[in-house]
Each structure stands twice: as C-alpha cells, then as structure tokens.
PDB file of C-alpha atoms in Angstrom:
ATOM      1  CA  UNK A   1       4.940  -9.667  -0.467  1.00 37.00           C
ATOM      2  CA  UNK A   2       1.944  -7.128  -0.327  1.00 44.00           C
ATOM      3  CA  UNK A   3       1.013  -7.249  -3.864  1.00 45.00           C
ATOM      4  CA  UNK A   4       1.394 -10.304  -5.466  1.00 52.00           C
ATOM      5  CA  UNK A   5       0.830 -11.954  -8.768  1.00 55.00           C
ATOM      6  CA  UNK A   6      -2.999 -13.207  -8.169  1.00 59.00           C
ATOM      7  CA  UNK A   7      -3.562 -10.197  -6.106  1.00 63.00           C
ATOM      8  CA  UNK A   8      -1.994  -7.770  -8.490  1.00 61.00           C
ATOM      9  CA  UNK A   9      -3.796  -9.067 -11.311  1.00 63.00           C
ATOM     10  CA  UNK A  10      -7.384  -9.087  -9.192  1.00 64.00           C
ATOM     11  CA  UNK A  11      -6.147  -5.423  -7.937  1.00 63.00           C
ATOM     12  CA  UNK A  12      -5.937  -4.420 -11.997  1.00 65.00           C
ATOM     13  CA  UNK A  13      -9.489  -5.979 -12.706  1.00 62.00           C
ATOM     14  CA  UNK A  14     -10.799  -4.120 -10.169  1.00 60.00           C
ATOM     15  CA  UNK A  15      -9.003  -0.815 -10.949  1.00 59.00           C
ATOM     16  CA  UNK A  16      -9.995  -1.006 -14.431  1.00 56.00           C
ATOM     17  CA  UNK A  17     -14.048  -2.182 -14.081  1.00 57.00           C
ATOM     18  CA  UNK A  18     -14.006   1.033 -12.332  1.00 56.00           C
ATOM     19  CA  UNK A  19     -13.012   3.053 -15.583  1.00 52.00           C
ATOM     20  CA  UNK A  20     -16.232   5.196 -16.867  1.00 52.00           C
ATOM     21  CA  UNK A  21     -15.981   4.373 -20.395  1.00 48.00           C
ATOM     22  CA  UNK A  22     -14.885   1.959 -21.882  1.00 57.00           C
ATOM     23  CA  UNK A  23     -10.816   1.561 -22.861  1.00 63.00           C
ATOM     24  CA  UNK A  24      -9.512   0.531 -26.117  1.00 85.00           C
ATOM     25  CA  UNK A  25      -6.498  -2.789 -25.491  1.00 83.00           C
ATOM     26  CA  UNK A  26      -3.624  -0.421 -26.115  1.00 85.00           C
ATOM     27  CA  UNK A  27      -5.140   1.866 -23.252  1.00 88.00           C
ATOM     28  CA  UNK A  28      -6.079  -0.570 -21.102  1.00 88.00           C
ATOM     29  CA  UNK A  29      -2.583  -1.574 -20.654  1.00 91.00           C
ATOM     30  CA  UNK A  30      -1.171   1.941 -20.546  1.00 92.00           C
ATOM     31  CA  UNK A  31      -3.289   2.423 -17.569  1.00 92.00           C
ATOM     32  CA  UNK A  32      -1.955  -0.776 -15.767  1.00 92.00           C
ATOM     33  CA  UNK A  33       1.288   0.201 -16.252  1.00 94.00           C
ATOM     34  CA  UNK A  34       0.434   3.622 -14.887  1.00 93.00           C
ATOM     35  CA  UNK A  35      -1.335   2.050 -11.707  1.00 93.00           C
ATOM     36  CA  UNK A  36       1.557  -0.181 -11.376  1.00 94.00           C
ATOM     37  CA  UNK A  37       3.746   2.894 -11.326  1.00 94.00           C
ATOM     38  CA  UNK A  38       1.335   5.109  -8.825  1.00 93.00           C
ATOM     39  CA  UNK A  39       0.994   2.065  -6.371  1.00 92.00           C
ATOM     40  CA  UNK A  40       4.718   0.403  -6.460  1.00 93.00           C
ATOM     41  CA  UNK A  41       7.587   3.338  -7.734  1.00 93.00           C
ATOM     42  CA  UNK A  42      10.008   1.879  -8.790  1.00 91.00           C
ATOM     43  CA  UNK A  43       9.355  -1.446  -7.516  1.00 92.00           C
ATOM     44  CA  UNK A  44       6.669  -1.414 -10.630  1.00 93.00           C
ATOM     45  CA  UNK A  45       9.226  -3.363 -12.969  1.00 91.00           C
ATOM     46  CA  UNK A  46       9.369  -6.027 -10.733  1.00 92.00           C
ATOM     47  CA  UNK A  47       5.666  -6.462  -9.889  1.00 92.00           C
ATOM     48  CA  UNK A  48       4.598  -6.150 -13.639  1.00 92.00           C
ATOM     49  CA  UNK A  49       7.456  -9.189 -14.054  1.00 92.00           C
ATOM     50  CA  UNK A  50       6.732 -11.207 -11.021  1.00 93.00           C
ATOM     51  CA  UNK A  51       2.583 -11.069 -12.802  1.00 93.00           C
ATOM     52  CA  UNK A  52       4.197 -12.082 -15.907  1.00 94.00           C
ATOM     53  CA  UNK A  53       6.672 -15.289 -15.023  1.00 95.00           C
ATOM     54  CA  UNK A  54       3.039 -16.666 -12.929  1.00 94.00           C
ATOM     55  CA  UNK A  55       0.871 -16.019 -15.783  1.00 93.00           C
ATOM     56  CA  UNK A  56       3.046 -17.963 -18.380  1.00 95.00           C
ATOM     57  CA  UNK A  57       3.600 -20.701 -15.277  1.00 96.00           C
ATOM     58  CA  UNK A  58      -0.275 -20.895 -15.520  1.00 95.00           C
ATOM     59  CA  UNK A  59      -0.184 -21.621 -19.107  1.00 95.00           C
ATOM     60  CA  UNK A  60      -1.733 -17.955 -19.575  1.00 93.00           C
ATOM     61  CA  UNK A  61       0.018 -17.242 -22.214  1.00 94.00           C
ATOM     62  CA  UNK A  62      -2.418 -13.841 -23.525  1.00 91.00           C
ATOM     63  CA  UNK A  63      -2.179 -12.914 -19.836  1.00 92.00           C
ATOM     64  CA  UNK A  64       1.976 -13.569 -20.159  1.00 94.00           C
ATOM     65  CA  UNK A  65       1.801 -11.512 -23.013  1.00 93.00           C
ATOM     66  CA  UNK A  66      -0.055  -8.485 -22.062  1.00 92.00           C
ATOM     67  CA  UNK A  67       2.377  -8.125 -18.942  1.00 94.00           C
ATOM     68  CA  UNK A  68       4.996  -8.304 -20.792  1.00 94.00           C
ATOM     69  CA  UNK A  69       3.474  -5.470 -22.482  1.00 93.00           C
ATOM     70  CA  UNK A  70       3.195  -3.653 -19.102  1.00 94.00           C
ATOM     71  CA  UNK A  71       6.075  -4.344 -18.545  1.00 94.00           C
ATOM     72  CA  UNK A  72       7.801  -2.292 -21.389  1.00 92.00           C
ATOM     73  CA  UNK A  73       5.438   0.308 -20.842  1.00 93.00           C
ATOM     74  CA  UNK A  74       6.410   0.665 -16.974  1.00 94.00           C
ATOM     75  CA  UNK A  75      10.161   1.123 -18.793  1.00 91.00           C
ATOM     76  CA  UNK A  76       8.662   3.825 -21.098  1.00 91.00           C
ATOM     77  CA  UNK A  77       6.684   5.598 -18.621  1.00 91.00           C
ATOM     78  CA  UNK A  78       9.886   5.823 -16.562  1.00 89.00           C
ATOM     79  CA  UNK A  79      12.649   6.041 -18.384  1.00 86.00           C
ATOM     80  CA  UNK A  80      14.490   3.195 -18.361  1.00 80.00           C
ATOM     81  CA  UNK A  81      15.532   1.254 -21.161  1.00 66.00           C
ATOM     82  CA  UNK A  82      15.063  -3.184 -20.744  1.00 62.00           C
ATOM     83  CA  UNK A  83      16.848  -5.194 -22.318  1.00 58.00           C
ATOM     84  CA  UNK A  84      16.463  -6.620 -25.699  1.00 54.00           C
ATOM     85  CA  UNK A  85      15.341  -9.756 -24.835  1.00 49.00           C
ATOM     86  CA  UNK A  86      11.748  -8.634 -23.274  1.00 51.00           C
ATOM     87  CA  UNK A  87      10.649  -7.162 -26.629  1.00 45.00           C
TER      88      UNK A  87
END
C-alpha cells in the first residue's frame, strides 16, 4: 500500500511543520483530515483507520486517539455518517 500507517503519519508531520503559523489541536486535526481527504478520496476513511488500529498496536494510545478523531472528521467533511461505536 502507497501510504501506510508510519508513512502516513510521517507524511502528516511533514504536511503540518510546513503550516505558517502555528495551529490550535482542534485545527491541527481538521487539517489532517482534510489532507487525508485531498490525497486519498474516498479511500481517506480507511487510511485515517488503518493509522489508528497501528497506533493503539504501538501502545500510542494519544496518537490512537487523535486518529480516531480524524477519523470522524474525514466522516464530517464528507458526509457520511460512522457508526456509533467510533465515537
């Protein structure tokens, strides 16, 4: 797979430390979700997830978290609803 869940997370970093000013948490991840969108369609769900399930495999569980943030927002952004169990 082209993008993924190291090199998705590395492609974010970079993405973001690219940002003129500074972004706030909330934006910060309203951005990923909005790169993740731009870069993968609607493949972005799945990315955002994949990222997610390694992160709490890791033990990252801030990381697993903030994806699973993404992830909702990737819904929102689109238009799709997820189920009940991701929030």
């Amino acid at each position: 797979m082209r993008h993924g869940g190291e090199q998705l997370g590395r492609q974010m970093a970079q993405i973001l430390a690219g940002a003129q000013m500074p972004l706030s948490q909330a934006r910060h991840l309203w951005a990923c979700a909005n790169t993740l969108i731009e870069e993968h369609g609607d493949a972005a769900w799945l990315f955002a997830s994949m990222r997610a399930d390694a992160l709490l495999a890791e033990g990252d569980l801030e990381g697993h978290r903030n994806f699973m943030i993404i992830l909702d927002r990737v819904a929102t952004l689109q238009g799709t609803h997820l189920p009940s169990i991701i929030h």
